Each structure stands twice: as structure tokens, then as C-alpha cells.
mmCIF file of C-alpha atoms in Angstrom:
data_model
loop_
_atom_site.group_PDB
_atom_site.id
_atom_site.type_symbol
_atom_site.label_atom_id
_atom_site.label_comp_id
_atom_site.label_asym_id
_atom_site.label_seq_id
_atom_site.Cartn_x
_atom_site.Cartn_y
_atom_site.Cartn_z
ATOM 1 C CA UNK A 1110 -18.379 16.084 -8.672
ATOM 2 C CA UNK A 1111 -16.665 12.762 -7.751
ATOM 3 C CA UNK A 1112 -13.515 13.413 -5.577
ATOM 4 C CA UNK A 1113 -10.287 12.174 -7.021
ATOM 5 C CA UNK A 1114 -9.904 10.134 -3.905
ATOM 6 C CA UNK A 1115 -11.834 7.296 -4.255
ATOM 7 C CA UNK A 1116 -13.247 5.993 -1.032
ATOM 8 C CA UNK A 1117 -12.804 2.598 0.321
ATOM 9 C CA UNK A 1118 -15.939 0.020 -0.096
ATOM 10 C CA UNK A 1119 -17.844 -1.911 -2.037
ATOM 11 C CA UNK A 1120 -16.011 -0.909 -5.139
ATOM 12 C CA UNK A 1121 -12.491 -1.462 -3.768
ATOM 13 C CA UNK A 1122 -11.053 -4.716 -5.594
ATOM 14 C CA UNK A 1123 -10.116 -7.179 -3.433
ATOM 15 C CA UNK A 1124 -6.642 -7.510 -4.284
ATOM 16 C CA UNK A 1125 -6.647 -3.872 -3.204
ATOM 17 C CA UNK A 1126 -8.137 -4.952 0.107
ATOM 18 C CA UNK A 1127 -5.696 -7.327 0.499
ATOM 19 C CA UNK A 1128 -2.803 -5.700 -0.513
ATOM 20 C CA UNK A 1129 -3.764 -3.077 2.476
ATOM 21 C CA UNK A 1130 -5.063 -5.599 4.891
ATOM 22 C CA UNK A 1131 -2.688 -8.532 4.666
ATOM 23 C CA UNK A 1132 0.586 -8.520 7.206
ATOM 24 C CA UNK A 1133 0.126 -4.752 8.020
ATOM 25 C CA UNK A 1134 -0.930 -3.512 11.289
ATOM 26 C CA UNK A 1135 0.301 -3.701 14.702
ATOM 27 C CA UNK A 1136 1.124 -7.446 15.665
ATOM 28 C CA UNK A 1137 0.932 -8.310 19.046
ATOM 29 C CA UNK A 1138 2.419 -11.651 20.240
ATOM 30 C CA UNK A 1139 0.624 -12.820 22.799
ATOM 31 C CA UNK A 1140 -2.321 -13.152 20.077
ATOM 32 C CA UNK A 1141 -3.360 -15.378 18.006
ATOM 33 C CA UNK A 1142 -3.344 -14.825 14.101
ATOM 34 C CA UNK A 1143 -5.372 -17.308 12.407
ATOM 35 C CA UNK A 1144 -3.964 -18.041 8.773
ATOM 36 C CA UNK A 1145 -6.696 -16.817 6.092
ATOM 37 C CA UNK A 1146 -8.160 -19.429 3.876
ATOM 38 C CA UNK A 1147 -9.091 -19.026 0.506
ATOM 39 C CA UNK A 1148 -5.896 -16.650 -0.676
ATOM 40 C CA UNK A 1149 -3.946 -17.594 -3.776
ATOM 41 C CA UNK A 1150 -0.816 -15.688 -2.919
ATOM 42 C CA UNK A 1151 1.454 -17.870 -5.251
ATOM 43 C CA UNK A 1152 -1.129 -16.870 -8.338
ATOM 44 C CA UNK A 1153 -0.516 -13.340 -7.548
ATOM 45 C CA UNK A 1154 3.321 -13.510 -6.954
ATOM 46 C CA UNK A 1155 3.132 -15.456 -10.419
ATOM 47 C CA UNK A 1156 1.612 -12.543 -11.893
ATOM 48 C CA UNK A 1157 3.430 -9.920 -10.239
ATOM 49 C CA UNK A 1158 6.678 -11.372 -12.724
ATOM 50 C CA UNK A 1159 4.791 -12.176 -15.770
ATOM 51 C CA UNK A 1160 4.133 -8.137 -15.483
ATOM 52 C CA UNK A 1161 7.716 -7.490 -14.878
ATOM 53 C CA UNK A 1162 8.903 -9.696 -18.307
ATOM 54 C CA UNK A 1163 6.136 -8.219 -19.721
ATOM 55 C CA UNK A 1164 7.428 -4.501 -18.645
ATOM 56 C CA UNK A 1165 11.091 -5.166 -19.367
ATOM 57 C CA UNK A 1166 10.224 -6.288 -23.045
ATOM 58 C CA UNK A 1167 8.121 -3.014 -23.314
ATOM 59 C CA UNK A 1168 10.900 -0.758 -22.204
ATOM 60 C CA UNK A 1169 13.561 -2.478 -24.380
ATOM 61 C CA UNK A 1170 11.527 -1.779 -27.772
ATOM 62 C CA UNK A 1171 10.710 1.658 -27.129
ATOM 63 C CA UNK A 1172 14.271 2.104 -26.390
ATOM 64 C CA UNK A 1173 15.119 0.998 -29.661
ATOM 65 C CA UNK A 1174 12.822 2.763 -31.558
ATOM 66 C CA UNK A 1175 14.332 5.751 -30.018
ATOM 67 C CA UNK A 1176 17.543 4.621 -31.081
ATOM 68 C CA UNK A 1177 16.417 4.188 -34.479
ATOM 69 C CA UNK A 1178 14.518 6.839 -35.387
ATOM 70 C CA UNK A 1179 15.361 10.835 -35.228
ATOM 71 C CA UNK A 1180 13.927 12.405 -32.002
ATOM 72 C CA UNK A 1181 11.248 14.350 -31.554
ATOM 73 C CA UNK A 1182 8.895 11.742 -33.828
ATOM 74 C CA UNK A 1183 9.761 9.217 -31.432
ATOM 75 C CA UNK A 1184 6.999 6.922 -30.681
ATOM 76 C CA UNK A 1185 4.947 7.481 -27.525
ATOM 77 C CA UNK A 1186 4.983 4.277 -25.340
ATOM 78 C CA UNK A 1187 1.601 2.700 -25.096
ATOM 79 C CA UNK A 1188 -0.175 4.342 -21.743
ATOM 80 C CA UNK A 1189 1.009 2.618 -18.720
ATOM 81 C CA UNK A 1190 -2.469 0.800 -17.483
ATOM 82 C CA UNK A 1191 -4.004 3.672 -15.604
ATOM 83 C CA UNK A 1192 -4.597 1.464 -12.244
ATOM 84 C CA UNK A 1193 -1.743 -0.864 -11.973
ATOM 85 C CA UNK A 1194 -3.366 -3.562 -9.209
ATOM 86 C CA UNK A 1195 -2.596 -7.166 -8.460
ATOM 87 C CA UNK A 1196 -3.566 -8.724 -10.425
ATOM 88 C CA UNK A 1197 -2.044 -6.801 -13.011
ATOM 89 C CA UNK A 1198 -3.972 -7.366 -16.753
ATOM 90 C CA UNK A 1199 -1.825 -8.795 -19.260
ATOM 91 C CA UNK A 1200 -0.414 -5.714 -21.845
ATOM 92 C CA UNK A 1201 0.085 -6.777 -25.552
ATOM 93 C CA UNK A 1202 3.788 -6.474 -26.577
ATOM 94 C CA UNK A 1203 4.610 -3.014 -28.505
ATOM 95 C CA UNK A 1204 4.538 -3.999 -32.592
ATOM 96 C CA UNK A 1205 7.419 -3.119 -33.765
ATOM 97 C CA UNK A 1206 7.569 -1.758 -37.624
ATOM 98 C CA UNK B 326 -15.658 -17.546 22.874
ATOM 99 C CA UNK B 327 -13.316 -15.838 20.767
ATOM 100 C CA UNK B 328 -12.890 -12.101 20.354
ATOM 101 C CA UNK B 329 -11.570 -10.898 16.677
ATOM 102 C CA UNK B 330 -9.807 -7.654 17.037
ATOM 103 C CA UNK B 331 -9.926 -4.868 15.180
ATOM 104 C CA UNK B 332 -8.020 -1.949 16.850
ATOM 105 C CA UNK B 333 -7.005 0.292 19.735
ATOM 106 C CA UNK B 334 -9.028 3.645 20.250
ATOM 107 C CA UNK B 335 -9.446 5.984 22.787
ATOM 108 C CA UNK B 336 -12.358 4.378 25.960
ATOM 109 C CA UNK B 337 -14.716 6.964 24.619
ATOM 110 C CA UNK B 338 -14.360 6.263 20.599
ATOM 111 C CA UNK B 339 -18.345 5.654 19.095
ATOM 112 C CA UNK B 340 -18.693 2.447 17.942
ATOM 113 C CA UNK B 341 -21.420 1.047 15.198
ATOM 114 C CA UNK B 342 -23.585 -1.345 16.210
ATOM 115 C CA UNK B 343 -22.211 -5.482 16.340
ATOM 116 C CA UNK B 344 -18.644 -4.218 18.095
ATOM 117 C CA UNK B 345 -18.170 -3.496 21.093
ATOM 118 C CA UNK B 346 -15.027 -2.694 23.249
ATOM 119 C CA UNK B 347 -12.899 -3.985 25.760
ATOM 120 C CA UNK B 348 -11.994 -1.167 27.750
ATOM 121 C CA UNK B 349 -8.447 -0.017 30.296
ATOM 122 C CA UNK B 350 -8.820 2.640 31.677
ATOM 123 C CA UNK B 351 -8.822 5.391 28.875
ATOM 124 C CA UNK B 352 -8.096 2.926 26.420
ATOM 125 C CA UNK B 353 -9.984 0.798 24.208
ATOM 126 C CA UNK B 354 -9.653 -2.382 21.828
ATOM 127 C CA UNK B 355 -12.718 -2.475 19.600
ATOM 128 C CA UNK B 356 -13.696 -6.673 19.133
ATOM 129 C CA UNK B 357 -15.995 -8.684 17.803
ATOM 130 C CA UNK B 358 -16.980 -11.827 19.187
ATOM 131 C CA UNK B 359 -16.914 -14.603 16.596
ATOM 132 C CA UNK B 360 -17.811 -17.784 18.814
ATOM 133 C CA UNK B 361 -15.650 -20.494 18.368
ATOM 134 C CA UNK B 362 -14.869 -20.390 14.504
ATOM 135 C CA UNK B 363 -11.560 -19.829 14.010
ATOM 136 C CA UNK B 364 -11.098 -19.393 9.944
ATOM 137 C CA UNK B 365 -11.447 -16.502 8.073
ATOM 138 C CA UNK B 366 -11.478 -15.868 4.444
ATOM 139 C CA UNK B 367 -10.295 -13.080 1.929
ATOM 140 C CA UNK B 368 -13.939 -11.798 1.921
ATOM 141 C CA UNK B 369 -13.359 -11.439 5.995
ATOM 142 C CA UNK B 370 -10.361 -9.088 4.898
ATOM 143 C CA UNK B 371 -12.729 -6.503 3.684
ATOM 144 C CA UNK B 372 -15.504 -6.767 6.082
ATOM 145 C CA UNK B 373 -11.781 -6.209 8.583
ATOM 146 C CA UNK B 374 -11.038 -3.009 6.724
ATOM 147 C CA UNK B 375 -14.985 -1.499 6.041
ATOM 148 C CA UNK B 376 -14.778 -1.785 10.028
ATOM 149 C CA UNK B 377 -11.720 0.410 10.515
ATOM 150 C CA UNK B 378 -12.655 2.840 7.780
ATOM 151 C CA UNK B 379 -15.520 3.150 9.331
ATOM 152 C CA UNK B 380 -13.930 3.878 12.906
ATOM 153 C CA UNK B 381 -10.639 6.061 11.646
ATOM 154 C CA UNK B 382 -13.101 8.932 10.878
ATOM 155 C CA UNK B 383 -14.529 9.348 14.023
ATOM 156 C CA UNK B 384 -11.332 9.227 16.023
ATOM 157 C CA UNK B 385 -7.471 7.999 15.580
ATOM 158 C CA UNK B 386 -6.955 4.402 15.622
ATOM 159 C CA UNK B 387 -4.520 1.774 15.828
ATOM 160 C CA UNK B 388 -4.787 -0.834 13.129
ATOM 161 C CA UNK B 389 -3.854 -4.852 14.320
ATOM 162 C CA UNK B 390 -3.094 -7.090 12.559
ATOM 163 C CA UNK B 391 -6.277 -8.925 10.611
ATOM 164 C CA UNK B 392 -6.530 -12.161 11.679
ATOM 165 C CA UNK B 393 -5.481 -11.533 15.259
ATOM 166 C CA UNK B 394 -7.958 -13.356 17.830
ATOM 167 C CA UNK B 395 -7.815 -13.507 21.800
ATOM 168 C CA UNK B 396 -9.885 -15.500 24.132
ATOM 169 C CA UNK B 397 -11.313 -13.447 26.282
ATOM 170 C CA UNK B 398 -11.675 -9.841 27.349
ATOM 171 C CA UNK B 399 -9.233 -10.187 30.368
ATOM 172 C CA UNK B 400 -6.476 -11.216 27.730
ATOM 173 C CA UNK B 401 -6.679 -8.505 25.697
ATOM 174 C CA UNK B 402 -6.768 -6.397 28.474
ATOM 175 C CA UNK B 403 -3.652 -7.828 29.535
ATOM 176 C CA UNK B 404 -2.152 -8.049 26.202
ATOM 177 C CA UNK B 405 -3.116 -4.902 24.278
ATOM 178 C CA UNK B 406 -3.777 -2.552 26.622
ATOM 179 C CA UNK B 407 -2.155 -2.479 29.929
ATOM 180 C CA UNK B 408 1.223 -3.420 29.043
ATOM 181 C CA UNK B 409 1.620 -0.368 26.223
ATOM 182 C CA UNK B 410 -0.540 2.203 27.688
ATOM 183 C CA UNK B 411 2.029 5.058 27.600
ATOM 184 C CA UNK B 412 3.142 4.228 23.911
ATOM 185 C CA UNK B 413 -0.610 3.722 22.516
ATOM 186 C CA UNK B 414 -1.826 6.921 23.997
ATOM 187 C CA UNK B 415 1.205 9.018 22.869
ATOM 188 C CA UNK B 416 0.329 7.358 18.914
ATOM 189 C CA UNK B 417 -3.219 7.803 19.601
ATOM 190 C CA UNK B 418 -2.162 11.448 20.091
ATOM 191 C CA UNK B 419 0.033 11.968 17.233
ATOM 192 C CA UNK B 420 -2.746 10.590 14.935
ATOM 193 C CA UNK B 421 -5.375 12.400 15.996
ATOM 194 C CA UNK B 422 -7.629 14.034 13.150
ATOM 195 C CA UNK B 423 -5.380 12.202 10.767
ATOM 196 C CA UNK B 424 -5.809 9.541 7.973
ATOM 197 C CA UNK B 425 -4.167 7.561 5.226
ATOM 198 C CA UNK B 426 -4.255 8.346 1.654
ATOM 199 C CA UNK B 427 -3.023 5.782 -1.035
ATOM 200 C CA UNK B 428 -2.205 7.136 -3.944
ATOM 201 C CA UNK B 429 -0.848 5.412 -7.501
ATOM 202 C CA UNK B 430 0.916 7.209 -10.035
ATOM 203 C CA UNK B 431 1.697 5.890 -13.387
ATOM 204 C CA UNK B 432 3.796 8.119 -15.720
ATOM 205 C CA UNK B 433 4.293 8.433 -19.041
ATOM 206 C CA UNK B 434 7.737 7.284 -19.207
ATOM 207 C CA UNK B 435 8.451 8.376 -22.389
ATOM 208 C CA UNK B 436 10.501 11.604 -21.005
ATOM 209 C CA UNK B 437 12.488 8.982 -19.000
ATOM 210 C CA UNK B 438 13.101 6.726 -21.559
ATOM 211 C CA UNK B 439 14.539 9.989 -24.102
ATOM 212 C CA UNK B 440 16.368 11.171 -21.134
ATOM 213 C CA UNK B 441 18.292 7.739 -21.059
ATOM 214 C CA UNK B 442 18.187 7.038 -24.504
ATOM 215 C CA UNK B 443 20.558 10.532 -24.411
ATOM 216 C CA UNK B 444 23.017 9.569 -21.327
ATOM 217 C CA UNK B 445 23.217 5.705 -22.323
ATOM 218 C CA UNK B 446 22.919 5.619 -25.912
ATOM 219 C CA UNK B 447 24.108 1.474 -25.977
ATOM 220 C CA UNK B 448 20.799 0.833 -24.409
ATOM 221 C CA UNK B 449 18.829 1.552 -27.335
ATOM 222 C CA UNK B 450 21.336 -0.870 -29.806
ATOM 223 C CA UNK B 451 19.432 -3.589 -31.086
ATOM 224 C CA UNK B 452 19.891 -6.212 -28.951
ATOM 225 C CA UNK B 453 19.473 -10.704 -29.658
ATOM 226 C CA UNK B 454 18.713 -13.275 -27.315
ATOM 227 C CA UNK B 455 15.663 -13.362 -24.958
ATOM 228 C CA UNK B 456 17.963 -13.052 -21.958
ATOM 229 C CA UNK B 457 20.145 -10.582 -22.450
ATOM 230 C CA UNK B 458 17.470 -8.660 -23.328
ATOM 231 C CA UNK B 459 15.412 -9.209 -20.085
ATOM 232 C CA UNK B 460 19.151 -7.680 -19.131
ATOM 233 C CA UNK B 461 18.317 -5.355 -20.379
ATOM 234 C CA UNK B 462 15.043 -4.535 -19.395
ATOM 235 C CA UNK B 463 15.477 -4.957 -16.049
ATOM 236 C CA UNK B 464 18.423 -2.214 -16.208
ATOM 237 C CA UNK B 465 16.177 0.336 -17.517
ATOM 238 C CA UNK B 466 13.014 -0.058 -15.552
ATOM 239 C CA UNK B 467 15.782 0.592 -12.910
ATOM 240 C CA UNK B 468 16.734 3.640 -14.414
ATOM 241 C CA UNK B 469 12.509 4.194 -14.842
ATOM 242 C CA UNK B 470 12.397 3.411 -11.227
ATOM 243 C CA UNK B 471 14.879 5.984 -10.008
ATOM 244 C CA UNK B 472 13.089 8.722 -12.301
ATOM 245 C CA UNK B 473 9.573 7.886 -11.245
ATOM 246 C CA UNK B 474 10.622 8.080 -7.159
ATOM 247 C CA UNK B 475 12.368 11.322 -7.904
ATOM 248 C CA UNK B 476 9.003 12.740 -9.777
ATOM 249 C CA UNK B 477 6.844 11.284 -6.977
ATOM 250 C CA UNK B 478 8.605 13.163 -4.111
ATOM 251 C CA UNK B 479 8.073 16.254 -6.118
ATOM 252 C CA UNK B 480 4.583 15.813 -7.025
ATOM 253 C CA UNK B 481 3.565 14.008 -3.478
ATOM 254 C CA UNK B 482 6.226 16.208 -1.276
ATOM 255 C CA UNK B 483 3.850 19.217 -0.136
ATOM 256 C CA UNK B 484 0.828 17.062 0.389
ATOM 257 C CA UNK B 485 0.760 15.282 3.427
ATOM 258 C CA UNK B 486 2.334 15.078 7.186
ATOM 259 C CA UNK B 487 4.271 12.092 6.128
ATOM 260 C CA UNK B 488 4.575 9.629 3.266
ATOM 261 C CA UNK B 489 6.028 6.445 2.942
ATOM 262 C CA UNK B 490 6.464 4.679 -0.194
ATOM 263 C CA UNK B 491 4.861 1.460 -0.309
ATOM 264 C CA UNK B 492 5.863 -0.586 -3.185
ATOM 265 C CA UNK B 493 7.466 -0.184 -6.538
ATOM 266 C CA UNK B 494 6.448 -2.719 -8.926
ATOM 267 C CA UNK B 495 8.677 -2.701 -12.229
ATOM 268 C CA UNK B 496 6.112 -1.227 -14.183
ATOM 269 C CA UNK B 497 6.845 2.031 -13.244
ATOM 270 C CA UNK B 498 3.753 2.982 -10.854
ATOM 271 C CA UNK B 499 4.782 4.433 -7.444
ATOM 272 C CA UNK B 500 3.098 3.272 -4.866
ATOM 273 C CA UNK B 501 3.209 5.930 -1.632
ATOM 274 C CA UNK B 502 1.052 5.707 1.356
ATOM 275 C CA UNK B 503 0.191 9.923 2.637
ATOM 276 C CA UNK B 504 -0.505 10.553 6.232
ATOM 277 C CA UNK B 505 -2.910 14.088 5.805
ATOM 278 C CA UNK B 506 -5.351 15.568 8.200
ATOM 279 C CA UNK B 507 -8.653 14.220 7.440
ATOM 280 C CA UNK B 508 -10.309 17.460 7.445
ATOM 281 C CA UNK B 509 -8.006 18.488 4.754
ATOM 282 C CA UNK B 510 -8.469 15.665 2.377
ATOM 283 C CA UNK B 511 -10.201 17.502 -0.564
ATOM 284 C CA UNK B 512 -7.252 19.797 -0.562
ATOM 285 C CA UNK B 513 -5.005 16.671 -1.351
ATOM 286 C CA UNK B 514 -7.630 15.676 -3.902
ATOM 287 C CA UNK B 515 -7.381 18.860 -5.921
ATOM 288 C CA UNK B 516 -3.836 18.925 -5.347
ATOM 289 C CA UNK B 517 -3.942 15.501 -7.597
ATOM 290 C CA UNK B 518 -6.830 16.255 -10.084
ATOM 291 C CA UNK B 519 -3.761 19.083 -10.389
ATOM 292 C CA UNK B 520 -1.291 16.649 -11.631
ATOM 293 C CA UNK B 521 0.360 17.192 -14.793
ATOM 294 C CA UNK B 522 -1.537 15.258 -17.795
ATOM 295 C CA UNK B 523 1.286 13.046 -18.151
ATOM 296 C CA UNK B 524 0.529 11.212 -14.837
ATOM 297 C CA UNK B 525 -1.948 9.070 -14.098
ATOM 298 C CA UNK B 526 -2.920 9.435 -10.185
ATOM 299 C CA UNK B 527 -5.594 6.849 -8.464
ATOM 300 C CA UNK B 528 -6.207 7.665 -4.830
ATOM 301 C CA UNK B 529 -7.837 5.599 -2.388
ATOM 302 C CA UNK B 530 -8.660 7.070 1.091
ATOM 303 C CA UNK B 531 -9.425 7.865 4.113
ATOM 304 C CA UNK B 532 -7.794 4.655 5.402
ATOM 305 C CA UNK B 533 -6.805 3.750 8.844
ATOM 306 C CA UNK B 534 -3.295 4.340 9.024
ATOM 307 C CA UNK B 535 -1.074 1.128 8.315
ATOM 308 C CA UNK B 536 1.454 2.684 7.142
ATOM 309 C CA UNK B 537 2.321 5.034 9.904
ATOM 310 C CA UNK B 538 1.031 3.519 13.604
ATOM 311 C CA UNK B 539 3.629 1.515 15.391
ATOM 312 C CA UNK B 540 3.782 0.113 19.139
ATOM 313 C CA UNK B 541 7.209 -0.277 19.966
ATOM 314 C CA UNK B 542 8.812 -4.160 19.753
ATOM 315 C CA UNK B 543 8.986 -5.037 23.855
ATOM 316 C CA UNK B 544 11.468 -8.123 23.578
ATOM 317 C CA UNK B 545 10.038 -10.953 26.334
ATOM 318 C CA UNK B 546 11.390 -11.472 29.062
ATOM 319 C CA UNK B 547 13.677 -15.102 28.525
ATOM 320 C CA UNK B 548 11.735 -15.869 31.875
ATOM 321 C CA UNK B 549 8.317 -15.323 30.663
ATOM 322 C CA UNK B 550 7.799 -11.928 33.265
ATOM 323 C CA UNK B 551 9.391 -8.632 32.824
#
């Protein structure tokens, strides 16, 4: 049996890597820190609010399909992307009937 | 020559083979010596992190920050070592036998959402206009937000030494970094194969821990000597 808790490696993404790696740790001044080529932070700031749009649209139709429709057969949202990672996949708007 | 440094351990931590340390005294910083290239790239951040994985299991460790460099041993000696001794050994201490665990939870939101729907009925009005109902949005992913943190703490709570949560993006995953014993890790990981069906839980562990080794800030001397 595979343990919940996966372990770090060749599997982790790297955004995951990154998003552990980058600006944490213990900083000490009298060293230097070189800058790390090759990192697209912009593209994954970008992404980080084209989730959050995405998320706020999401929330605001479920809402309303509460609103309109007697409880208990209210819809279930869609499932919340099981890993949510930078960067984060795109989720299709909730169709609204 | 230029040394690429990884972290501080204890003088007699075992190291794998293409590291070596520069050791104080009782202390250690573990280094690599790159020559004179001075660029990394994001595939150096992993080969950074497979090298402190690899060391946190064998013995505490203090993570720096990637991308830090000194020029020779004497300077890290100098830097690292002799001016923090007290403070590194004392964190050394309290992290001995410990890791980090990152965990993710996404929840099914739809309790939150009812639970809202219930105290703020306005919110589920129909609602015109692209920005208002962004507005919107962004008001009840607070809400979400506020409901997911409390659930967290009460799923997360009994696990772990310490936790700090990490990041909360607005789609309603917690993000919480666990500081547990690492002889005690499968009981964490049962503890969240436990979870409730209704929340998705990805772990990733044992990490080095970022989240919870600090060196206390010395402020320099305006005169350049203490």
C-alpha cells in the first residue's frame, strides 16, 4: 500500500518544487543569492487570478441555483480539482439550466 | 571557487557522496562546490530540495535559502556558523527527529455554500453585470475561506507539533505546512486517508522544515563590527 503522503522526488511537479524552494529558508546576508534563470513567475501570478475569476464565477452560480431551487436537491458543485497546484488547470464554467 | 549552500547540520550529520561540509566546531554547513558558474535554473531548485530531503531524515537541518553562494569555506565559517552558534544549536535541538508535512485539502464546499445561502440569502439573488458579480464572488469565497480554515484546524489540529498555514488561494484549498516527528509520519498518513469523503487531502512529505526553522534577524552593526 502507497502511503497517503506522497514523498518528494522525481514525481513532485516543479511548480511544487518551487513553490517550496523559492524565497523560503534561512537568508543570511553576508551571502550571496544568485537570481534563478529560467522562472516565469509573471505566467504563474497570471494564472494564479485567471483561477480566482474563474472560482468567483463558480461560487456565484451555485449560489444561485441554491437560491432558486428548493433545498435538499440542490446541485452539488463540480469537485474542486483534487490537487490544486500552480499552475492551476483551467475549470469549465458550471452550465447553468 | 564558489561554494552553493545547502544547510546547517550538526559536525557529525552523514553526508551522500558530491557534498561535503564546512565544519565549526560542532556545527556544520553542508556545500557544494560549483566552480565559478554563478546561474542556476528552476531544474537546480529540485536537485536543491532532493539534497535536503535527502539530509532531513538522517538528522535535523536548517534549510538556506536556494540560491545562496559564498566564496570560500572561511566565509561561511564566518558567516553561518560562528556568529549564530548558540541560536542554530538550540533550533537544531528543537528539530531533532522532526520533519515537514505539506498537506492540501480541497472541500466540497457545497455545505458552505447552503450554510450561507441560509444566513445571507441576497447572495444567491440573481445578479447582472460581470463586475458586480466578481463582487460578488470574491465575497463568498471569503466566506468559503473562513469555513475551510475553521474545518482545517479541526481536521489538521491533533496531527502535528506545529502547523502553519501556508497559503490560501481563492479556490478554497488550504494550504498548511505540519511539523510531526518523522518516526510518526504513517500515523499522520492514516490520520488523513481518515478524512471525511468530502475532503480531498494531498500530502507531500518528509520535507526539510521551511516552514518552521528560523535564525534570529541580528541587525548590523551601522559600523560594519558588532
Amino acid at each position: 500500500m502507497t502511503s497517503v503522503i506522497q514523498s518528494p522526488g522525481a514525481s513532485t511537479s516543479l511548480a511544487d518544487v518551487l513553490n517550496i524552494v523559492l524565497d523560503k529558508g534561512i537568508v543570511i546576508d553576508a551571502f550571496v543569492r544568485v537570481s534563478v534563470i529560467g522562472i516565469e513567475l509573471l505566467t504563474i501570478e497570471a494564472r494564479i487570478v485567471i483561477a480566482s475569476v474563474d472560482t468567483y464565477i463558480r461560487y456565484v452560480e451555485a449560489m444561485q441555483q441554491l437560491g432558486s431551487l428548493p433545498r435538499r436537491t440542490a446541485p452539488a458543485l463540480p469537485a474542486p480539482s483534487p490537487v490544486a497546484v500552480y499552475p492551476q488547470p483551467v475549470v469549465p464554467p458550471v452550465e447553468t439550466t | 571557487m564558489t561554494l552553493l549552500l545547502y544547510g546547517i547540520v550538526r559536525a557529525d550529520h552523514p553526508l551522500p557522496p558530491g557534498l561535503r561540509a564546512v565544519v565549526a566546531g560542532d556545527l556544520a554547513v553542508v556545500v557544494s562546490d560549483i566552480g565559478s558558474s554563478a546561474e542556476l535554473a528552476a531544474e537546480d531548485a529540485r536537485a536543491h530540495l532532493n539534497v535536503l530531503c535527502g539530509l532531513v531524515v538522517d538528522g535535523p537541518i536548517l534549510p538556506l535559502r536556494f540560491g545562496s553562494m559564498a566564496p570560500d569555506d572561511q566565509a561561511v565559517r564566518d558567516s553561518a556558523l560562528l556568529p549564530n552558534a548558540a541560536a542554530v544549536r538550540l533550533e537544531l535541538d528543537r528539530l531533532t527527529g522532526m520533519v515537514e508535512v505539506r498537506v492540501q485539502l480541497a472541500f466540497d464546499e457545497t455545505a458552505a455554500l447552503e450554510a450561507l445561502a441560509d444566513t445571507d440569502p441576497d447572495l444567491a439573488q440573481p445578479i447582472t453585470g460581470f463586475d458586480a458579480a466578481i463582487a460578488r464572488g470574491r465575497r463568498i469565497a471569503d466566506h468559503v475561506k473562513e469555513w475551510s480554515r475553521q474545518r482545517s484546524g479541526e481536521l489538521l489540529g491533533g496531527l502535528s507539533t506545529a502547523m502553519v498555514r501556508l497559503d490560501e488561494p481563492d479556490d478554497g484549498t488550504q494550504h498548511w505546512a505540519l511539523l510531526v516527528r518523522h518516526d510518526e509520519i504513517h500515523r499522520v498518513a492514516e490520520s488523513i486517508a481518515a478524512m471525511p469523503s468530502t475532503v480531498t487531502a494531498t500530502a507531500l512529505g518528509p520535507l526539510p522544515p521551511y516552514a518552521f526553522a528560523s535564525l534570529p534577524t541580528r541587525t548590523p552593526s551601522r559600523w560594519g563590527f558588532d
